[in-house]
Short mmCIF file of C-alpha atoms and ligand atoms in Angstrom, two decimals:
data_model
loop_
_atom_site.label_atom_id
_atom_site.label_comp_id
_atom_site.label_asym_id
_atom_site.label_seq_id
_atom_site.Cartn_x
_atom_site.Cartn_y
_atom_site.Cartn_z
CA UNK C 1 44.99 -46.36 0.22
CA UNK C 2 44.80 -42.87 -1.78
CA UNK C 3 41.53 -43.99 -3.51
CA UNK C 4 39.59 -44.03 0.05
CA UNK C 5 41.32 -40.77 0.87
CA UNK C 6 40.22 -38.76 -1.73
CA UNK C 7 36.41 -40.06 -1.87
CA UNK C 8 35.51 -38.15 1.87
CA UNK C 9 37.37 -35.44 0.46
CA UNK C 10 35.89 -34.78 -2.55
CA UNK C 11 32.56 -35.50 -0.95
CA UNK C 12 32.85 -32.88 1.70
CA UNK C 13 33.93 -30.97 -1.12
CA UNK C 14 30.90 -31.51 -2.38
CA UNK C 15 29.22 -31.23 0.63
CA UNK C 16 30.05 -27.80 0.99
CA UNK C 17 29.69 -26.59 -2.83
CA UNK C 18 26.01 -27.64 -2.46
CA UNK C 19 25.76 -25.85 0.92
CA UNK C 20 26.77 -22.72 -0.75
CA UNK C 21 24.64 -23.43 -3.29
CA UNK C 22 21.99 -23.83 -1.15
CA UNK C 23 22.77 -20.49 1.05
CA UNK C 24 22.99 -18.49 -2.39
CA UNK C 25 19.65 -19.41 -3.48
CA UNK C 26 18.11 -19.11 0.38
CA UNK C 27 19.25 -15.45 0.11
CA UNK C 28 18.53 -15.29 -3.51
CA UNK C 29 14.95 -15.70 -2.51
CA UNK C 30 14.84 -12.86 0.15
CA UNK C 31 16.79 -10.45 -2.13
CA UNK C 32 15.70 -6.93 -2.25
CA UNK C 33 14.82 -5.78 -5.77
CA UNK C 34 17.06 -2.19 -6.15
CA UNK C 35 13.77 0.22 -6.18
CA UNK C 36 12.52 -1.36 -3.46
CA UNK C 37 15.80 -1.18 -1.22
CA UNK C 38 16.10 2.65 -2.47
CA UNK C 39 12.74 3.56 -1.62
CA UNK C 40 13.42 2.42 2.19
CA UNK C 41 16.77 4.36 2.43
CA UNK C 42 14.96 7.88 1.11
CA UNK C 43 11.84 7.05 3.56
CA UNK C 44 14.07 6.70 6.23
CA UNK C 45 16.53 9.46 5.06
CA UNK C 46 13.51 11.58 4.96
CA UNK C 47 11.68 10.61 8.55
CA UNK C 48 13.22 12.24 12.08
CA UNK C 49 13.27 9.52 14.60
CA UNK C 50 14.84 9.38 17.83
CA UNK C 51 18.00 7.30 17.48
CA UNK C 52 17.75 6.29 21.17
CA UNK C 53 14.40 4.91 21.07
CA UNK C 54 14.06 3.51 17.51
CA UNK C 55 14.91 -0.32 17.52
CA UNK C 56 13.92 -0.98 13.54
CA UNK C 57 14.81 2.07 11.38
CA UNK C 58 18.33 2.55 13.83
CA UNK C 59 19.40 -0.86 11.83
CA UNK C 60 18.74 -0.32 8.39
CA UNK C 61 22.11 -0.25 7.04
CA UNK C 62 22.74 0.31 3.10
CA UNK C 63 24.88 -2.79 2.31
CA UNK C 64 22.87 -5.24 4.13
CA UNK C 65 20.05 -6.53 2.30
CA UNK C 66 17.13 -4.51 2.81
CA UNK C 67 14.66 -7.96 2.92
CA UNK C 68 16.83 -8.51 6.07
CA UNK C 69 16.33 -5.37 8.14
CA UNK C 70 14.36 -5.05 11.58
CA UNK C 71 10.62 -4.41 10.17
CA UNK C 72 10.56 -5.29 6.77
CA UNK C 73 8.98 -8.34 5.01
CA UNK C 74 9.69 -9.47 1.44
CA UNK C 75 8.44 -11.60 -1.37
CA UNK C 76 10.66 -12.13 -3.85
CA UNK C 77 12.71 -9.07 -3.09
CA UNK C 78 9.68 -7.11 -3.01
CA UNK C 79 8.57 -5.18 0.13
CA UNK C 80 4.83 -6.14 1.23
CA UNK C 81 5.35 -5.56 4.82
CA UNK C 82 6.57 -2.77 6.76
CA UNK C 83 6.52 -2.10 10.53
CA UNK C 84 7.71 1.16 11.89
CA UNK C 85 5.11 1.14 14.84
CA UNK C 86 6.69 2.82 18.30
CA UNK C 87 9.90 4.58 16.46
CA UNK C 88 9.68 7.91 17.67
CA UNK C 89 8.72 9.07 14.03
CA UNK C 90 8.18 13.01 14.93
CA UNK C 91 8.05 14.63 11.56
CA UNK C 92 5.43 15.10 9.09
CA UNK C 93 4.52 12.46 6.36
CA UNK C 94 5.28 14.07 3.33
CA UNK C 95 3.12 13.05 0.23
CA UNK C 96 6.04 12.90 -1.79
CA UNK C 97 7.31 10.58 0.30
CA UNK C 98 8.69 7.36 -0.52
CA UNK C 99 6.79 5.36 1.02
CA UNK C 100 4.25 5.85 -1.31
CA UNK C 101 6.24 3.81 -3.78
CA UNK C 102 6.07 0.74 -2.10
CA UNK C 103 3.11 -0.47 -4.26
CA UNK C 104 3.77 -3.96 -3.00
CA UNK C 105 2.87 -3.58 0.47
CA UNK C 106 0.11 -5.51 2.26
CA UNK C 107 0.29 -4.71 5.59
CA UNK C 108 1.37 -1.25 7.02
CA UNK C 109 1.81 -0.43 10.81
CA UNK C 110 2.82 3.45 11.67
CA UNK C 111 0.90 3.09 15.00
CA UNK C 112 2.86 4.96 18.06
CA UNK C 113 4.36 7.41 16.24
CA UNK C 114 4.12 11.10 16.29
CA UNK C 115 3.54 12.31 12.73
CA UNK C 116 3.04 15.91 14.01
CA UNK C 117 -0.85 16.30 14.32
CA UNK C 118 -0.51 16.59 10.26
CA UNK C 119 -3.48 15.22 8.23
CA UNK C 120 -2.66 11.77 6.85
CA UNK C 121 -1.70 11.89 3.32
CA UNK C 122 -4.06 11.39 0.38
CA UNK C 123 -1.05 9.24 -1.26
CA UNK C 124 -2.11 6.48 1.00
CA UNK C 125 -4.76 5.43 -2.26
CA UNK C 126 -1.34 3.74 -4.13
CA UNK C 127 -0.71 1.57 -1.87
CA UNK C 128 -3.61 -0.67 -3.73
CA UNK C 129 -2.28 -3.57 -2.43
CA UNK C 130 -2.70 -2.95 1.34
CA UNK C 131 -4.61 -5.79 3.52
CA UNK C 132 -3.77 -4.24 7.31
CA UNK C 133 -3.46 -0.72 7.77
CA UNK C 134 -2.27 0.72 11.31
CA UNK C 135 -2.20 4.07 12.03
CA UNK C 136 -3.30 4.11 15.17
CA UNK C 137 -2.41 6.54 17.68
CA UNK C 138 0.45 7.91 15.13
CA UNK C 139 -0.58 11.45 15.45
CA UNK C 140 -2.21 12.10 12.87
CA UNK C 141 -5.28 14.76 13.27
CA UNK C 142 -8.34 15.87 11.64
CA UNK C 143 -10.47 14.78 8.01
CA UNK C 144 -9.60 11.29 6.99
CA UNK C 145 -8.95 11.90 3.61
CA UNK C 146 -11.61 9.83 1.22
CA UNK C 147 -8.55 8.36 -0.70
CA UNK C 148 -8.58 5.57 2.07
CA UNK C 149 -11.62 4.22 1.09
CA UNK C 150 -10.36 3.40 -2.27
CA UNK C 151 -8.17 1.13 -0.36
CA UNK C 152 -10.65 -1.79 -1.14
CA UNK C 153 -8.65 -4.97 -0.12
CA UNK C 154 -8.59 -3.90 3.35
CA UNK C 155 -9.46 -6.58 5.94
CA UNK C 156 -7.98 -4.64 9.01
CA UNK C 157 -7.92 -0.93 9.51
CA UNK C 158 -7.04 0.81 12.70
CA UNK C 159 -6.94 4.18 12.88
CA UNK C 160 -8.17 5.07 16.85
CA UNK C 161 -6.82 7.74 18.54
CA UNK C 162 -6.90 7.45 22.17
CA UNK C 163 -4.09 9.93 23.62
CA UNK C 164 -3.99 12.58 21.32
CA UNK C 165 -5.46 16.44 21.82
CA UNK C 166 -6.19 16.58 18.06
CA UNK C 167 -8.45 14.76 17.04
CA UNK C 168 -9.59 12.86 13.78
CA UNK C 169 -12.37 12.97 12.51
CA UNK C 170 -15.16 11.59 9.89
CA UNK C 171 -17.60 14.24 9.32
CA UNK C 172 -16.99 15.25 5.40
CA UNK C 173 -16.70 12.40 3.72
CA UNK C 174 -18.73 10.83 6.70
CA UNK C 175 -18.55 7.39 8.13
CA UNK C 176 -21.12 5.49 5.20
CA UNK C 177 -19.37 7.39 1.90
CA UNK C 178 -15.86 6.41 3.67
CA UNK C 179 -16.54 2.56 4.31
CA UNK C 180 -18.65 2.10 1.39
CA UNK C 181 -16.52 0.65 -0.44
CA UNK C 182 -14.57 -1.69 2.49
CA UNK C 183 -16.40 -4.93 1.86
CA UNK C 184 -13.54 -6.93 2.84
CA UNK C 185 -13.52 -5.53 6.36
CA UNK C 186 -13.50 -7.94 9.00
CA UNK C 187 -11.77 -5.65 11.98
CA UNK C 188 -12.45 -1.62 11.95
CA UNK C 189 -10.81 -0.07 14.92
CA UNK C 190 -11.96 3.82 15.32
CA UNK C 191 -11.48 4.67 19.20
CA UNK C 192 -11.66 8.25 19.69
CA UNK C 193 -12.19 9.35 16.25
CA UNK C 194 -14.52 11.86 16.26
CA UNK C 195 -17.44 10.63 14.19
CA UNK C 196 -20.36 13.33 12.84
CA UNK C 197 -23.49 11.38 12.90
CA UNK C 198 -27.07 11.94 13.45
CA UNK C 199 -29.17 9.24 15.55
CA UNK C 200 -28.11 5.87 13.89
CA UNK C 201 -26.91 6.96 10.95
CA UNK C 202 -23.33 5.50 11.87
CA UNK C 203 -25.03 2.11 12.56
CA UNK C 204 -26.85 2.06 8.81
CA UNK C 205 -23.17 3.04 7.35
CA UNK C 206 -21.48 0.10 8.96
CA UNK C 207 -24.16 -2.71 7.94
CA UNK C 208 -25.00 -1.70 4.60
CA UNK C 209 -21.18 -1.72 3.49
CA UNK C 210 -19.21 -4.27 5.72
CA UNK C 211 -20.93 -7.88 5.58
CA UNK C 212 -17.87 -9.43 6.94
CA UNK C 213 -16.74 -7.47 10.25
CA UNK C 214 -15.63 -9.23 13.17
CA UNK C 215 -14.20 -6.48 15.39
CA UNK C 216 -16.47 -3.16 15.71
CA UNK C 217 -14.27 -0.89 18.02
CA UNK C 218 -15.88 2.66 17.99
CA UNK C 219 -15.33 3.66 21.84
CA UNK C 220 -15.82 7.67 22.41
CA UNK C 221 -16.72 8.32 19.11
CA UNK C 222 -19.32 10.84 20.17
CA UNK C 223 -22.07 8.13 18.92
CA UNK C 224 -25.86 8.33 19.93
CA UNK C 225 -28.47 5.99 19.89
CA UNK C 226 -31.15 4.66 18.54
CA UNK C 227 -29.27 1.24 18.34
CA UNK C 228 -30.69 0.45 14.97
CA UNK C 229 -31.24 -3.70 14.84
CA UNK C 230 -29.82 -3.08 11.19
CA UNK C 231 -26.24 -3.77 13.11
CA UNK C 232 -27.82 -7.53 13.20
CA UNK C 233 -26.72 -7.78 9.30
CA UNK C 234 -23.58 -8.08 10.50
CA UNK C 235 -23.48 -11.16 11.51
CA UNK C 236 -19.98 -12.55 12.35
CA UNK C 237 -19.90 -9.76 14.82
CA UNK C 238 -17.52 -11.28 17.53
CA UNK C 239 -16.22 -8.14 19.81
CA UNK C 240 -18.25 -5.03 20.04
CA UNK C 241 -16.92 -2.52 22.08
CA UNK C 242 -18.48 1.37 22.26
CA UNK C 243 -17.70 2.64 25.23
CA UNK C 244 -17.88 6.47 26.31
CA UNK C 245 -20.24 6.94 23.59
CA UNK C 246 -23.71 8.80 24.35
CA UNK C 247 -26.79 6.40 23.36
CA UNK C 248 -29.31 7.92 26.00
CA UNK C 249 -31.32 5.04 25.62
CA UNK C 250 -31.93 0.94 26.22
CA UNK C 251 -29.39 -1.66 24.84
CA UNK C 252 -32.29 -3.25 22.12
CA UNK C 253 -32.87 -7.32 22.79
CA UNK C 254 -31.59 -7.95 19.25
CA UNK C 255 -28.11 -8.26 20.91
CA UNK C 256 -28.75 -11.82 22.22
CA UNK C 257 -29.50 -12.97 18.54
CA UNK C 258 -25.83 -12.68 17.68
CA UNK C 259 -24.46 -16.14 16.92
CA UNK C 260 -20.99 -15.18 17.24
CA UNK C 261 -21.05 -12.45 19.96
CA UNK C 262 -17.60 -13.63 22.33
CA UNK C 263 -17.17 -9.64 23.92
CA UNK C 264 -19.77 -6.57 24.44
CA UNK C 265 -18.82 -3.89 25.91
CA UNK C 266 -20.97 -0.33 26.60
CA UNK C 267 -19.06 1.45 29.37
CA UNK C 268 -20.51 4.44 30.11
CA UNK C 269 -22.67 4.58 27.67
CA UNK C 270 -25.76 6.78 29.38
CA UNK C 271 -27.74 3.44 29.35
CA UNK C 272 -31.39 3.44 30.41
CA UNK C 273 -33.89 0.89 30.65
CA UNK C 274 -33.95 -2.72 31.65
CA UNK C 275 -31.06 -4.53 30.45
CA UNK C 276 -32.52 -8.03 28.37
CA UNK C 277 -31.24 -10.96 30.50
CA UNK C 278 -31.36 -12.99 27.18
CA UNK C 279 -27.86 -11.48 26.43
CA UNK C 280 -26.27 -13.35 29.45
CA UNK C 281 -27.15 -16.24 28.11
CA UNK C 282 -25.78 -16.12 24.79
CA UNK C 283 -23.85 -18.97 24.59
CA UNK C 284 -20.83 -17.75 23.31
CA UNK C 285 -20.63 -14.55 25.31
CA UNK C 286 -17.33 -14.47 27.46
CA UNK C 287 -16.93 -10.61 28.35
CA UNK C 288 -19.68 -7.97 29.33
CA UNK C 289 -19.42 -4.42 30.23
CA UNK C 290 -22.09 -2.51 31.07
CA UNK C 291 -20.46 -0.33 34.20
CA UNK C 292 -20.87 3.13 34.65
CA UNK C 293 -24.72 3.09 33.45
CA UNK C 294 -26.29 4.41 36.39
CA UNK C 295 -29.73 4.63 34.99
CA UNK C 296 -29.10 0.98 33.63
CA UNK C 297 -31.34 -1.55 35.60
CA UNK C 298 -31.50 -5.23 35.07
CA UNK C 299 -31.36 -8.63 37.50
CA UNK C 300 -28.85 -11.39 37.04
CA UNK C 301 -30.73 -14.71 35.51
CA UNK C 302 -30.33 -18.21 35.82
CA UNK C 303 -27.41 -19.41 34.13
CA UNK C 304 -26.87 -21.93 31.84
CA UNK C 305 -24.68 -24.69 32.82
CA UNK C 306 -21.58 -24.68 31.00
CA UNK C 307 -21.70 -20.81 30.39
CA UNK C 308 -18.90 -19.05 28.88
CA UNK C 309 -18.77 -16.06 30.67
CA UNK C 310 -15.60 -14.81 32.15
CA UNK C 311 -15.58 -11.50 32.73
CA UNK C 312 -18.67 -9.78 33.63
CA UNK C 313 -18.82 -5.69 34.97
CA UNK C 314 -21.41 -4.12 36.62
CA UNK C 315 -19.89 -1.31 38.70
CA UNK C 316 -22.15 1.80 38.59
CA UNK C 317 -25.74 0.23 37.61
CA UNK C 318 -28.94 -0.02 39.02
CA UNK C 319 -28.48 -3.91 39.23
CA UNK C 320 -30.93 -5.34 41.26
CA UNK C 321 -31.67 -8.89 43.09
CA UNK C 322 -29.76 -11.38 44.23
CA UNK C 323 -26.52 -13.77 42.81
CA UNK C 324 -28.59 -16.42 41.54
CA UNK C 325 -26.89 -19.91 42.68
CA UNK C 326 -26.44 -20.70 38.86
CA UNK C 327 -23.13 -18.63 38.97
CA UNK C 328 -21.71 -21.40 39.32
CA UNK C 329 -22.45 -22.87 36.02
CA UNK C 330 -19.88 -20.17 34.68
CA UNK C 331 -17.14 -22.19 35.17
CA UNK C 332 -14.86 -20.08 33.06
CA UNK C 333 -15.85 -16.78 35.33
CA UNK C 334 -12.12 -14.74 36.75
CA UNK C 335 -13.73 -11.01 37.53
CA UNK C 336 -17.21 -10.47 38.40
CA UNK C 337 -17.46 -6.53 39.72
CA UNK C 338 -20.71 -5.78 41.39
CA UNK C 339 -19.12 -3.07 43.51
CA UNK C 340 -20.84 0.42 43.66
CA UNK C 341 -24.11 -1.31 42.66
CA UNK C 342 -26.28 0.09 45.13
CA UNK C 343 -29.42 -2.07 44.43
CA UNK C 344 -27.91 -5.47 44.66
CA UNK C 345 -28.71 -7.68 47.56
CA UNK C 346 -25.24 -7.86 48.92
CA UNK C 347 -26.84 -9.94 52.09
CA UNK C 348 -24.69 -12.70 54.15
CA UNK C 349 -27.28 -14.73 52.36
CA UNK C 350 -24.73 -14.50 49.16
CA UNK C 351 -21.50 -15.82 50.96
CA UNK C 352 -22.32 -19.29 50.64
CA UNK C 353 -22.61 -18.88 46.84
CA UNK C 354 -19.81 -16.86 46.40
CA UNK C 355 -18.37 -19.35 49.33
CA UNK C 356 -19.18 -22.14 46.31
CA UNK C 357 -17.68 -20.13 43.45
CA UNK C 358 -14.37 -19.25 45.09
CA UNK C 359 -13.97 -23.68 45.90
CA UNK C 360 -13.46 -23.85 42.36
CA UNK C 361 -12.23 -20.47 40.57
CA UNK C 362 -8.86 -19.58 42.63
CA UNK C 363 -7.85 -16.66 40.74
CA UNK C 364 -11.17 -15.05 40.66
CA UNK C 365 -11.48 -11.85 41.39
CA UNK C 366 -14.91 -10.49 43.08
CA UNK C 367 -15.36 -6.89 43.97
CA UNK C 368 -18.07 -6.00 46.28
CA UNK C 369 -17.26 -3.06 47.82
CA UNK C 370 -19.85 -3.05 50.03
CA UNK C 371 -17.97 -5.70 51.87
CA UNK C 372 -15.92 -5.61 54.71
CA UNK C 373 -12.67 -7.62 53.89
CA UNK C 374 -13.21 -9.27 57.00
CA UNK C 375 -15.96 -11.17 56.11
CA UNK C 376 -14.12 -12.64 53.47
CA UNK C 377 -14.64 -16.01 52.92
CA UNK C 378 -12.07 -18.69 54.05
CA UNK C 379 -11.13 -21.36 51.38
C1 NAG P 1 5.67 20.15 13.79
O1 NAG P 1 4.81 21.17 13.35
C2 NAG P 1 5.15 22.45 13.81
C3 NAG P 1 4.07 23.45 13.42
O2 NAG P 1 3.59 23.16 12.13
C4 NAG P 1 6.52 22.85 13.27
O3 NAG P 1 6.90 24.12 13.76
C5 NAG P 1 7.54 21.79 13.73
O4 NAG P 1 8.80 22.07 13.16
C6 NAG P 1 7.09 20.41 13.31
N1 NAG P 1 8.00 19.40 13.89
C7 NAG P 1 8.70 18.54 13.14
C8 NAG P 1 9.58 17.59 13.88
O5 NAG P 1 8.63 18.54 11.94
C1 NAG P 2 0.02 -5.50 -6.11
O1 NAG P 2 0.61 -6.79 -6.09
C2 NAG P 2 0.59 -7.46 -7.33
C3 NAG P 2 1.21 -8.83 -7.13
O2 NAG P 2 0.86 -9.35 -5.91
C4 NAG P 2 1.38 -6.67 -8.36
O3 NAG P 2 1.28 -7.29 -9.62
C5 NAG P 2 0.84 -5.26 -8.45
O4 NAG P 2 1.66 -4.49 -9.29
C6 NAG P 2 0.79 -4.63 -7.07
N1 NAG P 2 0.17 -3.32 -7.13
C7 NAG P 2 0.86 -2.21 -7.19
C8 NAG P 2 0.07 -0.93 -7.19
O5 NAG P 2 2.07 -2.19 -7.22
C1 NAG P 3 -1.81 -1.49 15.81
O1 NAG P 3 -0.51 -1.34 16.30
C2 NAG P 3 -0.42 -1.19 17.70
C3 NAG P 3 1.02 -0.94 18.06
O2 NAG P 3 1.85 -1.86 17.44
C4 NAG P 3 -0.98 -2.44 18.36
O3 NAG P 3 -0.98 -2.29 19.76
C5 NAG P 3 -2.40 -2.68 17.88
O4 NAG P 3 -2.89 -3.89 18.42
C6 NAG P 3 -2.43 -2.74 16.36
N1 NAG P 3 -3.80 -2.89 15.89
C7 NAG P 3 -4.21 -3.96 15.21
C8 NAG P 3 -5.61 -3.98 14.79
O5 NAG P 3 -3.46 -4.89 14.92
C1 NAG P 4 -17.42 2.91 -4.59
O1 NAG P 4 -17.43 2.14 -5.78
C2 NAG P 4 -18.38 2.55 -6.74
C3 NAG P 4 -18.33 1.56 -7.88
O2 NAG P 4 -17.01 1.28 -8.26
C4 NAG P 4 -18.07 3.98 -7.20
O3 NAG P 4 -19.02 4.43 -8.13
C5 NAG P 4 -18.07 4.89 -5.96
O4 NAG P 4 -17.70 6.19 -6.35
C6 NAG P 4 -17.13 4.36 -4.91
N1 NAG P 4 -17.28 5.16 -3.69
C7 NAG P 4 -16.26 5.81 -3.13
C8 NAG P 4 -16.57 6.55 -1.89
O5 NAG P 4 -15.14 5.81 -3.60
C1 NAG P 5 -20.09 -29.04 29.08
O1 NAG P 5 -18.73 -29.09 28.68
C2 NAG P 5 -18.20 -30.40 28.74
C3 NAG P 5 -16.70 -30.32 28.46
O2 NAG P 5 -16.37 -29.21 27.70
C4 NAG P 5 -18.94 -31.28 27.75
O3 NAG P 5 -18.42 -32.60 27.82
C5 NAG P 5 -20.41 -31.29 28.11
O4 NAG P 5 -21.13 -32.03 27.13
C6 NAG P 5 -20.96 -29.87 28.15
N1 NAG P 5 -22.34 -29.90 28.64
C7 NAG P 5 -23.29 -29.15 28.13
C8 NAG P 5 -24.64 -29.25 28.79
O5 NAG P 5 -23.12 -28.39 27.18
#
């Protein structure tokens, strides 16, 4: 009877040897090469943080591995991604700083911090390595040092600076010397950066140097116009968005030749002209903004059935005509804002084919303030 005995036994034995075997080499795998776990504990020696509101550097504790810490991501014990975005970082970012060490790093997000209106460091050129770089709204003010555009692997770079008094800004280097080099770019996020360039200069920098942007996001960059059709080179454009910028002049026709185009937007823009229906009908088109162009005039066309559009702003044009009955091709459309658009006919006439719309699009939102609520259609 021993003999069965001892077989489960020494199996589980087994069992458990290979388990610990297995756990050993699991965390063998994730284990934080010694510079790499040093250079984390001086940067975060070195950073002030709020220990209240940071929920990553709060939990980096010495003898736990550093591969394993909130915000960190490893290859084979090396560091290649960090995320210290919305710690309550309120110090300067020293050049010496560790950081700069981490030569493994791919992707890099600082955004939502407050580095103290300080310039960001030149020392951002060794981190060679870098795919995604977020700095945005980290508090970081003024020149963007030319060193970043030695950063030539990038495929995302965000540096837009919506809430902060002190501006960055691309004037010297300007936009074309600083993204000449960025020819992996697919997403370039610059909101509120203050850009220094004549006419379309800043159109000519982006197309000549980034062949493979996706994502153009340049909102209140103090931009003017022409809009130079050289922005058609770029053609996996998918989201364009440049609101608050100053073009004082038509939205070109070129626009509607994008085969990729899912989300334009031109807020406030100081728009003028007729707006080219063609656009609406671009068949992958899902989100339009052209509100707040008073001096923007245009009809609504026939649309196509099957049309992709679900979002469309006009508040604050000079919108004309009538809802064609075709809106209700756009099966996909949630908010259609016409309100404040003086010139539209906003007759009873249009309640049966918003009347129509609503049958089928229950969430939808429609404002026309011109409206009573009262006459609300019933559904
Ligand atoms: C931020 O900068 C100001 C002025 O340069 C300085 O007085 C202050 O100590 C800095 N704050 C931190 C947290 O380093
Ligand atoms: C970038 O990563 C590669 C391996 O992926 C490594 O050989 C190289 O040393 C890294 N670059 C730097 C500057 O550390
Ligand atoms: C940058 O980081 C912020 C905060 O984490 C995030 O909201 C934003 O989407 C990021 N940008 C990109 C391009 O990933
Ligand atoms: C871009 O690369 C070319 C060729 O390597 C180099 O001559 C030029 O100085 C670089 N431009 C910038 C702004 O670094
Ligand atoms: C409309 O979409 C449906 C389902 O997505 C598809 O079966 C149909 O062929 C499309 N019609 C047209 C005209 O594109």
């Amino acid at each position: 009877m021993q003999l069965p005995m001892r077989t489960p036994l020494f199996s589980s034995f087994f069992m458990m040897a290979l388990c610990l075997l297995f756990f050993r080499a699991s965390v063998v795998s994730g284990e934080c090469l010694g510079d790499q776990q040093s250079s984390l504990l001086q940067l975060k020696k070195s950073l002030v943080f709020t220990t209240s509101l940071s929920t990553k550097l709060v939990h980096w504790i010495e003898d736990v591995d550093c591969c394993l810490w909130d915000g960190v991501t490893c290859n084979d014990g090396r560091v290649t991604g960090l995320d210290l975005s919305d710690e309550s970082i309120s110090n300067e970012l020293d050049g010496s700083s560790s950081l700069f060490r981490l030569g493994y790093l791919q992707k890099l997000n600082l955004a939502g911090n407050d580095f103290n209106y300080s310039q960001i460091p030149y020392q951002f050129e060794k981190l060679k390595n870098l795919s995604y770089l977020n700095l945005s709204n980290a508090g970081f003010a003024g020149q963007i040092p030319i060193e970043i555009s030695r950063l030539t692997g990038l495929v995302t770079l965000d540096l837009s600076n919506t809430n902060s008094f002190v501006p960055l800004v691309i004037e010297s280097p300007n936009l074309a010397t600083l993204v000449q080099n960025l020819s992996e770019l697919m997403e370039l996020y610059l909101d509120g950066v203050h850009v220094s360039a004549q006419g379309s200069e800043w159109v000519l920098a982006l197309s000549s140097s980034l062949p493979k942007l996706r994502v153009l996001s340049m909102s209140r960059c103090h931009l003017s116009g022409p809009l130079d059709s050289s922005l058609l080179t770029l053609r996996f454009l998918s989201i364009i968005r440049l609101d608050g910028n100053d073009f004082s002049g038509p939205v070109p026709e070129f626009f509607a030749d994008f085969q990729k185009l899912t989300s334009l937007s031109f807020k406030a823009c100081g728009l003028t002209g007729k707006f080219p229906e063609k656009i609406f009908q671009l068949p992958t088109l899902r989100k339009l903004d052209l509100s707040s162009n008073v001096l923007l005039e245009g009809f609504l066309p026939e649309f196509p059935p099957n049309g992709s559009l679900e979002n469309l702003w006009l508040t604050q044009t000079g919108f004309s005509g009538t809802l064609p009955h075709s809106i209700g091709n756009l099966k996909m459309l949630s908010t259609l804002d016409l309100s404040d658009c003086n010139s539209m006919d906003q007759s009873q006439a249009q309640w049966q084919t918003l009347h129509n719309w609503f049958m089928w699009t229950w969430q939808a939102t429609i404002s026309l303030d011109q409206f009573h609520h009262s006459a609300w259609p019933r559904i």
